[in-house]
mmCIF file of C-alpha atoms in Angstrom:
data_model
loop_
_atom_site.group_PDB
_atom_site.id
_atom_site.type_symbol
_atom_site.label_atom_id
_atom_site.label_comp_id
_atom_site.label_asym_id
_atom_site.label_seq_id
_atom_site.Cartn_x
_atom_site.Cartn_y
_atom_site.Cartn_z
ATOM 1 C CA UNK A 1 111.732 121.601 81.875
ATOM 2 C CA UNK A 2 114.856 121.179 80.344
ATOM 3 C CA UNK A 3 113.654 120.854 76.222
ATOM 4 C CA UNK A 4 116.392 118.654 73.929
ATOM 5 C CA UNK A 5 119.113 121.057 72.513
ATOM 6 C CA UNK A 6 119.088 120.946 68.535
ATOM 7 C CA UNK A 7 122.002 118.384 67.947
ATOM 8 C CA UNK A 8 120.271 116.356 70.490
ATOM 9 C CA UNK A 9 117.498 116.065 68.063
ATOM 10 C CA UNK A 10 119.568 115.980 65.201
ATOM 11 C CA UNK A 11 122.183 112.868 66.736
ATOM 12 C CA UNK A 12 118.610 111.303 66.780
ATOM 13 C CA UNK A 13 117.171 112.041 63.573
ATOM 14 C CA UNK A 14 114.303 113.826 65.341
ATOM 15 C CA UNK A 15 112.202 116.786 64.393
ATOM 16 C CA UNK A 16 112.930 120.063 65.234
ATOM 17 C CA UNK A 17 109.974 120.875 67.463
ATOM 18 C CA UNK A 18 109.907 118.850 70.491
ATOM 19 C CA UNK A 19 106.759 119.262 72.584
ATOM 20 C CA UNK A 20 106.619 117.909 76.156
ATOM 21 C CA UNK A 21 104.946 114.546 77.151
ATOM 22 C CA UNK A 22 102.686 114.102 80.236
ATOM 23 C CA UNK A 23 104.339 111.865 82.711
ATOM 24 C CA UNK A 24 108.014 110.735 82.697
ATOM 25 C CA UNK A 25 108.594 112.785 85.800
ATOM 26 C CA UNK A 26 107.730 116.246 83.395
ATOM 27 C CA UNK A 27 111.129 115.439 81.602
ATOM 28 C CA UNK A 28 110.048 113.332 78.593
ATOM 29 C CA UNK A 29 109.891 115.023 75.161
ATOM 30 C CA UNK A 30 108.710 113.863 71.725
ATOM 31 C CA UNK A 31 109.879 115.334 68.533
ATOM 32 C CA UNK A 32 108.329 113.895 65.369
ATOM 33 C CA UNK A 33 108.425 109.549 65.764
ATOM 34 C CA UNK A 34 111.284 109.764 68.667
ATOM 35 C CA UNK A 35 111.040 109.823 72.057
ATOM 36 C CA UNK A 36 114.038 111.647 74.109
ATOM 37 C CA UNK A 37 114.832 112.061 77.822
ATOM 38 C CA UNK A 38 118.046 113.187 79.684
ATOM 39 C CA UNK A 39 119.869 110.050 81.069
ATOM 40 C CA UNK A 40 120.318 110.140 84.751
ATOM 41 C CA UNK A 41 122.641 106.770 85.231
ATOM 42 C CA UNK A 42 124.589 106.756 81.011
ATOM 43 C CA UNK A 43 125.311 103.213 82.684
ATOM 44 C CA UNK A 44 122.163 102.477 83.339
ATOM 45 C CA UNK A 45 120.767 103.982 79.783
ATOM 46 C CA UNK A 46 123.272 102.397 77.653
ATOM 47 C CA UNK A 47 122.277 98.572 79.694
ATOM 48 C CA UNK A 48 118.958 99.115 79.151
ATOM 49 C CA UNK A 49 118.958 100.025 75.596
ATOM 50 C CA UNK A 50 120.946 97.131 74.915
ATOM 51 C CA UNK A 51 118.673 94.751 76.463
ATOM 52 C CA UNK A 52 115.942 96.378 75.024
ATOM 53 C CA UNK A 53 117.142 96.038 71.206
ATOM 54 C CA UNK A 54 117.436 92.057 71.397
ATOM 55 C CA UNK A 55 114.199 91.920 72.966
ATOM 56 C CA UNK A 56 111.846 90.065 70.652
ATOM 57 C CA UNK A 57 107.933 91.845 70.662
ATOM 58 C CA UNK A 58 105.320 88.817 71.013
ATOM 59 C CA UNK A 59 101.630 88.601 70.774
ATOM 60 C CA UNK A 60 101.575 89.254 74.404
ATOM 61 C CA UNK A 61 103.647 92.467 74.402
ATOM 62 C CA UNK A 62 106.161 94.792 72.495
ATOM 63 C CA UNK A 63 108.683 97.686 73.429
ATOM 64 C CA UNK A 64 109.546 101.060 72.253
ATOM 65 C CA UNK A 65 113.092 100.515 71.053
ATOM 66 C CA UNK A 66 115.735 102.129 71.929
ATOM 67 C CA UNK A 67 117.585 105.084 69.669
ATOM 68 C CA UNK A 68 121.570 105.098 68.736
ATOM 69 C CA UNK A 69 123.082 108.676 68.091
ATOM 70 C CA UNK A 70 124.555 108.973 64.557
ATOM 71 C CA UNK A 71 128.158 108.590 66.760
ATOM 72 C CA UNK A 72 126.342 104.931 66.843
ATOM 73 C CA UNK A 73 126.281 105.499 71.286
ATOM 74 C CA UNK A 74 122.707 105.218 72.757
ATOM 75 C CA UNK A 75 123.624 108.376 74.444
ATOM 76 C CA UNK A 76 124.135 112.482 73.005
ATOM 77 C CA UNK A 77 124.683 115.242 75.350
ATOM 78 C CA UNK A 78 123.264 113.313 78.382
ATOM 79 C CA UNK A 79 119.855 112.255 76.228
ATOM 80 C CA UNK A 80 118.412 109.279 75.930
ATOM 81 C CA UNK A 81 115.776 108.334 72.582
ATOM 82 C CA UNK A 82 113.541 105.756 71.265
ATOM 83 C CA UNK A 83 111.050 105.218 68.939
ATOM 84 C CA UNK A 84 107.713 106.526 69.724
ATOM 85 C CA UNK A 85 105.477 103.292 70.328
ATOM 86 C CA UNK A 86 101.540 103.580 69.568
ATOM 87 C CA UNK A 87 99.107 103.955 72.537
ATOM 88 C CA UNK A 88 97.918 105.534 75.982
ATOM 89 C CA UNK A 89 98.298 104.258 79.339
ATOM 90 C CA UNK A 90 95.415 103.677 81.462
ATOM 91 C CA UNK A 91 95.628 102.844 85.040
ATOM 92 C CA UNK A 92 92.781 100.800 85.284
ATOM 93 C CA UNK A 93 93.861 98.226 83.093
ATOM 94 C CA UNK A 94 95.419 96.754 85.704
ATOM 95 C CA UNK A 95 94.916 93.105 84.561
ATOM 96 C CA UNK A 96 96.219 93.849 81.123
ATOM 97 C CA UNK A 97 99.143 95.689 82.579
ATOM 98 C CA UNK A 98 99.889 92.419 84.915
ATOM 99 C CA UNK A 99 99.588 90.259 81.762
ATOM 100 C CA UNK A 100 102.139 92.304 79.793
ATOM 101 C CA UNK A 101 104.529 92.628 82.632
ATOM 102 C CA UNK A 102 104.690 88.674 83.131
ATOM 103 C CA UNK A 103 105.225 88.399 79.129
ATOM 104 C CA UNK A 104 108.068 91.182 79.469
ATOM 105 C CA UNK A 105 109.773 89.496 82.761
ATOM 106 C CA UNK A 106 109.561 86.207 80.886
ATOM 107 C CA UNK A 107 111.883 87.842 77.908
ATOM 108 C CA UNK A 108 114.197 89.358 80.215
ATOM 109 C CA UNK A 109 114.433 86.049 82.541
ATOM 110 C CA UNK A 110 117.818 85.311 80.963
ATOM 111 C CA UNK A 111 119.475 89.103 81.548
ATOM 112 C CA UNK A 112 122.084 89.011 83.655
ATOM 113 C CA UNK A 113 122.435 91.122 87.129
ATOM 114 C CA UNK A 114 123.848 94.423 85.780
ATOM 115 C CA UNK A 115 126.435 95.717 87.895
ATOM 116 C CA UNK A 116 125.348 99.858 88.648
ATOM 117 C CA UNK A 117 122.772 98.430 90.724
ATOM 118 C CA UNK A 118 125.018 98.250 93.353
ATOM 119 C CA UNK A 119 125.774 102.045 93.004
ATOM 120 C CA UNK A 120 122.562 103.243 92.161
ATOM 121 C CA UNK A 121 121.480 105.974 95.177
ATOM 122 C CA UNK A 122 118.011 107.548 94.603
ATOM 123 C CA UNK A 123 115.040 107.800 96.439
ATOM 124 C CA UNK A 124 114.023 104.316 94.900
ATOM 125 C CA UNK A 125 116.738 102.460 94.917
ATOM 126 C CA UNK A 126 116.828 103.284 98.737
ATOM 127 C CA UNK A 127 113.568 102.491 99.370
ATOM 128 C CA UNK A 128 114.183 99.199 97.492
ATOM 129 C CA UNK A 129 116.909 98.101 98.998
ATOM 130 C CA UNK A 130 115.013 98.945 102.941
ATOM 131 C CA UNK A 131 112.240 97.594 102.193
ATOM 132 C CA UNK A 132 114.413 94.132 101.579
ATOM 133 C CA UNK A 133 116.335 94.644 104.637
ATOM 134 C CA UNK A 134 119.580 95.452 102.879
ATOM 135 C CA UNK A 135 119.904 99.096 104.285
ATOM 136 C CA UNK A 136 119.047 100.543 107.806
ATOM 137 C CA UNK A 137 115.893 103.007 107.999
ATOM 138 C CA UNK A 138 114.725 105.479 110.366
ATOM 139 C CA UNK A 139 111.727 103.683 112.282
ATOM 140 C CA UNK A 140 108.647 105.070 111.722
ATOM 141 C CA UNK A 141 104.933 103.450 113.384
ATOM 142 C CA UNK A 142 103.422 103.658 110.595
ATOM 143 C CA UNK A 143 106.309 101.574 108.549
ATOM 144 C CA UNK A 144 106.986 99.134 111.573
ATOM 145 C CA UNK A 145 103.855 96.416 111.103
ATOM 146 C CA UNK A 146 104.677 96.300 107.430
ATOM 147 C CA UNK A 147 108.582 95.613 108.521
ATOM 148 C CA UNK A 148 108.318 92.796 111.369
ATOM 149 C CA UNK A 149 105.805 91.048 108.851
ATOM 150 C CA UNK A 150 108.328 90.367 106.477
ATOM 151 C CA UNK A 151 109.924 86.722 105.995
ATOM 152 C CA UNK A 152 112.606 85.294 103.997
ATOM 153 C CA UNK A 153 111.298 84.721 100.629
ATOM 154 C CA UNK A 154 112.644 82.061 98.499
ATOM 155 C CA UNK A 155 111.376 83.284 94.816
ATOM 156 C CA UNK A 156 114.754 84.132 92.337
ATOM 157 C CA UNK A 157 115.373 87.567 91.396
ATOM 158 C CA UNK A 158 115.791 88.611 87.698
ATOM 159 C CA UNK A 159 115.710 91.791 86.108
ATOM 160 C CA UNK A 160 112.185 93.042 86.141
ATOM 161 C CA UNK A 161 110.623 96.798 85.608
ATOM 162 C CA UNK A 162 110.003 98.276 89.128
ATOM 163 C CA UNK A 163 106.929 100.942 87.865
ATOM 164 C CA UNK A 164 104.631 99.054 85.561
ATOM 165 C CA UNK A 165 101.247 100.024 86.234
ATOM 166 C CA UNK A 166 101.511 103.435 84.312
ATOM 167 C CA UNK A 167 103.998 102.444 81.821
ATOM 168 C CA UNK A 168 102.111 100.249 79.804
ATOM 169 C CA UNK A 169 100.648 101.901 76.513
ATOM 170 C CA UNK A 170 97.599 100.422 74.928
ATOM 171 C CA UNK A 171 96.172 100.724 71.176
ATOM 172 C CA UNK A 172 93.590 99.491 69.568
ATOM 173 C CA UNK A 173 94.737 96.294 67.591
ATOM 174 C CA UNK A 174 98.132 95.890 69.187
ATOM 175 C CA UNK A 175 99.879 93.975 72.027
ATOM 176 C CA UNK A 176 100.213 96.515 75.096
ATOM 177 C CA UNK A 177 103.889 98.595 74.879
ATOM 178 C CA UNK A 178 106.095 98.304 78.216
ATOM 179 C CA UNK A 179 107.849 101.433 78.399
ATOM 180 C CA UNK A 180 109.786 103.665 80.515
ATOM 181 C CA UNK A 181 111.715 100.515 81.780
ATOM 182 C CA UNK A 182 112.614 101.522 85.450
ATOM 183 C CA UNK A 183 115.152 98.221 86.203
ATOM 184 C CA UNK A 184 115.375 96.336 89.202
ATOM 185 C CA UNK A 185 117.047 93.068 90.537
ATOM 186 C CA UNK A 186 114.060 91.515 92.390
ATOM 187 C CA UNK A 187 111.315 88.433 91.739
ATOM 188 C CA UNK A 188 108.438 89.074 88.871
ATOM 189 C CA UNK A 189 106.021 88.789 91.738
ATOM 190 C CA UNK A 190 107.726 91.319 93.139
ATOM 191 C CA UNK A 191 106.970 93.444 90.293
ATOM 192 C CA UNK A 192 103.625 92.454 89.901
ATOM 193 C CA UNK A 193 102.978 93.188 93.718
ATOM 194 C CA UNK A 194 104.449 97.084 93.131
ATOM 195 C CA UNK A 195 101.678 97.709 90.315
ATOM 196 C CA UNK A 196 99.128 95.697 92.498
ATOM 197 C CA UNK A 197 99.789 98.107 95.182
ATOM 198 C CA UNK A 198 99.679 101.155 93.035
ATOM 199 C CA UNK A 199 96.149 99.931 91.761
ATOM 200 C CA UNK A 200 94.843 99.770 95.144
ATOM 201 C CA UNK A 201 96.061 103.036 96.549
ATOM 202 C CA UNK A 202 95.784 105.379 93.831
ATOM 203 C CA UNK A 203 93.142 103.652 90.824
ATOM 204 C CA UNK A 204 90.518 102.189 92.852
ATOM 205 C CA UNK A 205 91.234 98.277 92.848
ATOM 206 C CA UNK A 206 89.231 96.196 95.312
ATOM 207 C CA UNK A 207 90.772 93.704 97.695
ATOM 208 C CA UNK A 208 90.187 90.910 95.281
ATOM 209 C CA UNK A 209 93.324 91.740 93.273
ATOM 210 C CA UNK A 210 95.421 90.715 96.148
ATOM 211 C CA UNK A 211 94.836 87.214 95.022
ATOM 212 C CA UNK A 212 97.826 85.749 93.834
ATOM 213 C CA UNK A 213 98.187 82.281 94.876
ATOM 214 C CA UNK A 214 100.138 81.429 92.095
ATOM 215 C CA UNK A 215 102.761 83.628 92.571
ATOM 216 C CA UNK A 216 105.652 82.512 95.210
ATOM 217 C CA UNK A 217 105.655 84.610 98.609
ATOM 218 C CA UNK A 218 103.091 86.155 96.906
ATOM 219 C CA UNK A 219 102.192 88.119 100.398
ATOM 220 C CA UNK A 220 105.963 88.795 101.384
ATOM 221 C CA UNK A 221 106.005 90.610 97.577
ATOM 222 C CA UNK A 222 102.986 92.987 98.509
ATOM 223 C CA UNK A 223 104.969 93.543 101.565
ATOM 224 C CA UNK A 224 107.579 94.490 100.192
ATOM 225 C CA UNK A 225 106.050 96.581 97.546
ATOM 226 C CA UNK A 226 104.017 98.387 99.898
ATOM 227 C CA UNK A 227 107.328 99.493 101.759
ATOM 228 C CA UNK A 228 108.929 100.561 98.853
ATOM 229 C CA UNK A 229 106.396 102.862 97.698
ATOM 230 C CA UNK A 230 105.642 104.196 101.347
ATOM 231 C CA UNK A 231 109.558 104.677 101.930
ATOM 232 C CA UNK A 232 110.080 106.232 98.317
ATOM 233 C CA UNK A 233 107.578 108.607 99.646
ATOM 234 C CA UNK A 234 109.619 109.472 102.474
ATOM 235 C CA UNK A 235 112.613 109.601 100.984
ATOM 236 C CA UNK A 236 111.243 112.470 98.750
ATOM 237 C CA UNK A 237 109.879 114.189 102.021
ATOM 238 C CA UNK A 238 112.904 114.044 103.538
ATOM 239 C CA UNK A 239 114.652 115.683 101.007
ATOM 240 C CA UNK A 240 112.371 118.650 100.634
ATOM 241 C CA UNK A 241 113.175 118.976 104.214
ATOM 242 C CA UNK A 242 109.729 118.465 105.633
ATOM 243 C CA UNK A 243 107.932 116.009 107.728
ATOM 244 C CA UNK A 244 106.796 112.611 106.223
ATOM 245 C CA UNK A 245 103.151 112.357 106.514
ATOM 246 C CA UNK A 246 101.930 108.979 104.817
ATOM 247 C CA UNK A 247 98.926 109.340 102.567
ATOM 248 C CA UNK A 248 95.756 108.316 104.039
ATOM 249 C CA UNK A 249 95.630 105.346 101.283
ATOM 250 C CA UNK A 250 98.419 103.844 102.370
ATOM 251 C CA UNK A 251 96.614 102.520 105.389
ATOM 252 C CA UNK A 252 93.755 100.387 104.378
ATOM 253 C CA UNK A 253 96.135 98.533 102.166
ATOM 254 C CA UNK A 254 98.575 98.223 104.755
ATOM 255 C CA UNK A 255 95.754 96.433 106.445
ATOM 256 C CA UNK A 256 95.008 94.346 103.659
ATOM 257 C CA UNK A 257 99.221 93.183 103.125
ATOM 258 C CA UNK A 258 99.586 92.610 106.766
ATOM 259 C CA UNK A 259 96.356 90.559 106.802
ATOM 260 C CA UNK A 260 97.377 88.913 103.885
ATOM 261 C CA UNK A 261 100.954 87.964 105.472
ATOM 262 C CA UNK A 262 99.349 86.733 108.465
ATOM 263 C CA UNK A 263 97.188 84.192 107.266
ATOM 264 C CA UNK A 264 99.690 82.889 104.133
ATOM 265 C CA UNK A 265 97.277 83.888 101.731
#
């Protein structure tokens, strides 16, 4: 738990006691109204803070903003900051959360394809680009019904947040915060399917919330979202160096997507 070195705070204009956040993967820290993290892509940080800062908030959602070191960078010493936005996630909200995220991906809808996406290698960005057929996997039984029910999907990609269900703060009198952008080049419903798919494995959703009519290749997205959580899961099996053993709530659901493929719905 690598804590933000003083002129790390300082570059910021953050306090001097920094006190560790739940979530953001046990690295996020919070020192008086900023918000810091260590940057794993500076590519990737400094796009994302720029897209960030010309994003207008709405009625329907707002952002924590991004930071700039007093050097006038987005980045110091490998950190990250923004502004500490108002709020706690909850799960469960997973309505609210889709409603936010559709708001958000409509903002972005103009944001061109940034170019480290092509050179991005972690466990999700592998899983991401398998589970869309653009990189060879290991088979696996319990991965290979989700695979041979995929089709070609017509929707158009955009930039859209790839983790939304628990990244969306909420507070009493205020639009819900999207935070913690993780960015990805994919469809909104594609987006919308990961957080679906989170809901139903992990926060006690009911089958109903696979409806999504309106949303195109609406059952290729939960698919595909399905995959990419299952294979991000392997991935960070793999590289413990043990055995992948899926999660015994993967497999209703994976019942569900199939059955949902299947039939159109």
């Amino acid at each position: 738990m690598q804590q933000p070195p003083q002129d790390v705070l300082a570059a910021f204009g953050a306090g001097r006691s920094p006190r560790l956040l739940d979530g953001g993967r046990g690295r996020t820290w919070r020192a008086g109204p900023i918000v810091l993290k260590p940057a794993d892509l500076p590519v990737e940080s400094r796009w994302r803070a720029s897209v960030l800062e010309a994003v207008a908030d709405t009625g329907r959602f707002r952002v924590a903003r991004p930071v700039r070191a007093a050097s006038g960078d987005w980045l110091h010493g490998g950190w990250e900051a923004w502004r500490h936005a108002e709020g706690r996630t909850d799960p469960k909200r997973w309505d609210d959360a889709l409603d936010a995220g559709a708001a958000f991906h409509e903002a972005l809808a103009g944001v061109a394809r940034p170019a480290f996406l092509d050179d991005r290698d972690d466990w999700w960005s592998r899983a991401d680009r398998v589970s869309w057929d653009l990189e060879a996997v290991e088979e696996h039984p319990t991965l290979e019904p989700l695979m041979r029910a995929r089709r070609p999907v017509g929707a158009a990609a955009q930039a859209v947040h790839g983790d939304l269900l628990g990244n969306v703060l909420y507070a009493p009198g205020l639009p819900p915060a999207v935070i913690d952008w993780a960015p990805y080049w994919r469809p909104a419903g594609w987006a919308a399917a990961v957080a679906v798919v989170d809901a139903l494995c992990w926060h006690g959703a009911g089958g109903s919330l696979l409806a999504g009519a309106e949303r195109s290749d609406w059952p290729q997205m939960l698919l595909r979202a399905l995959l990419f959580r299952m294979i991000t899961d392997r991935e960070a099996g793999r590289a413990g160096g043990g055995e992948w053993h899926p999660h015994p709530a993967y497999a209703p659901v994976a019942a569900l997507v199939i059955a949902a493929a299947a039939s159109g719905a």
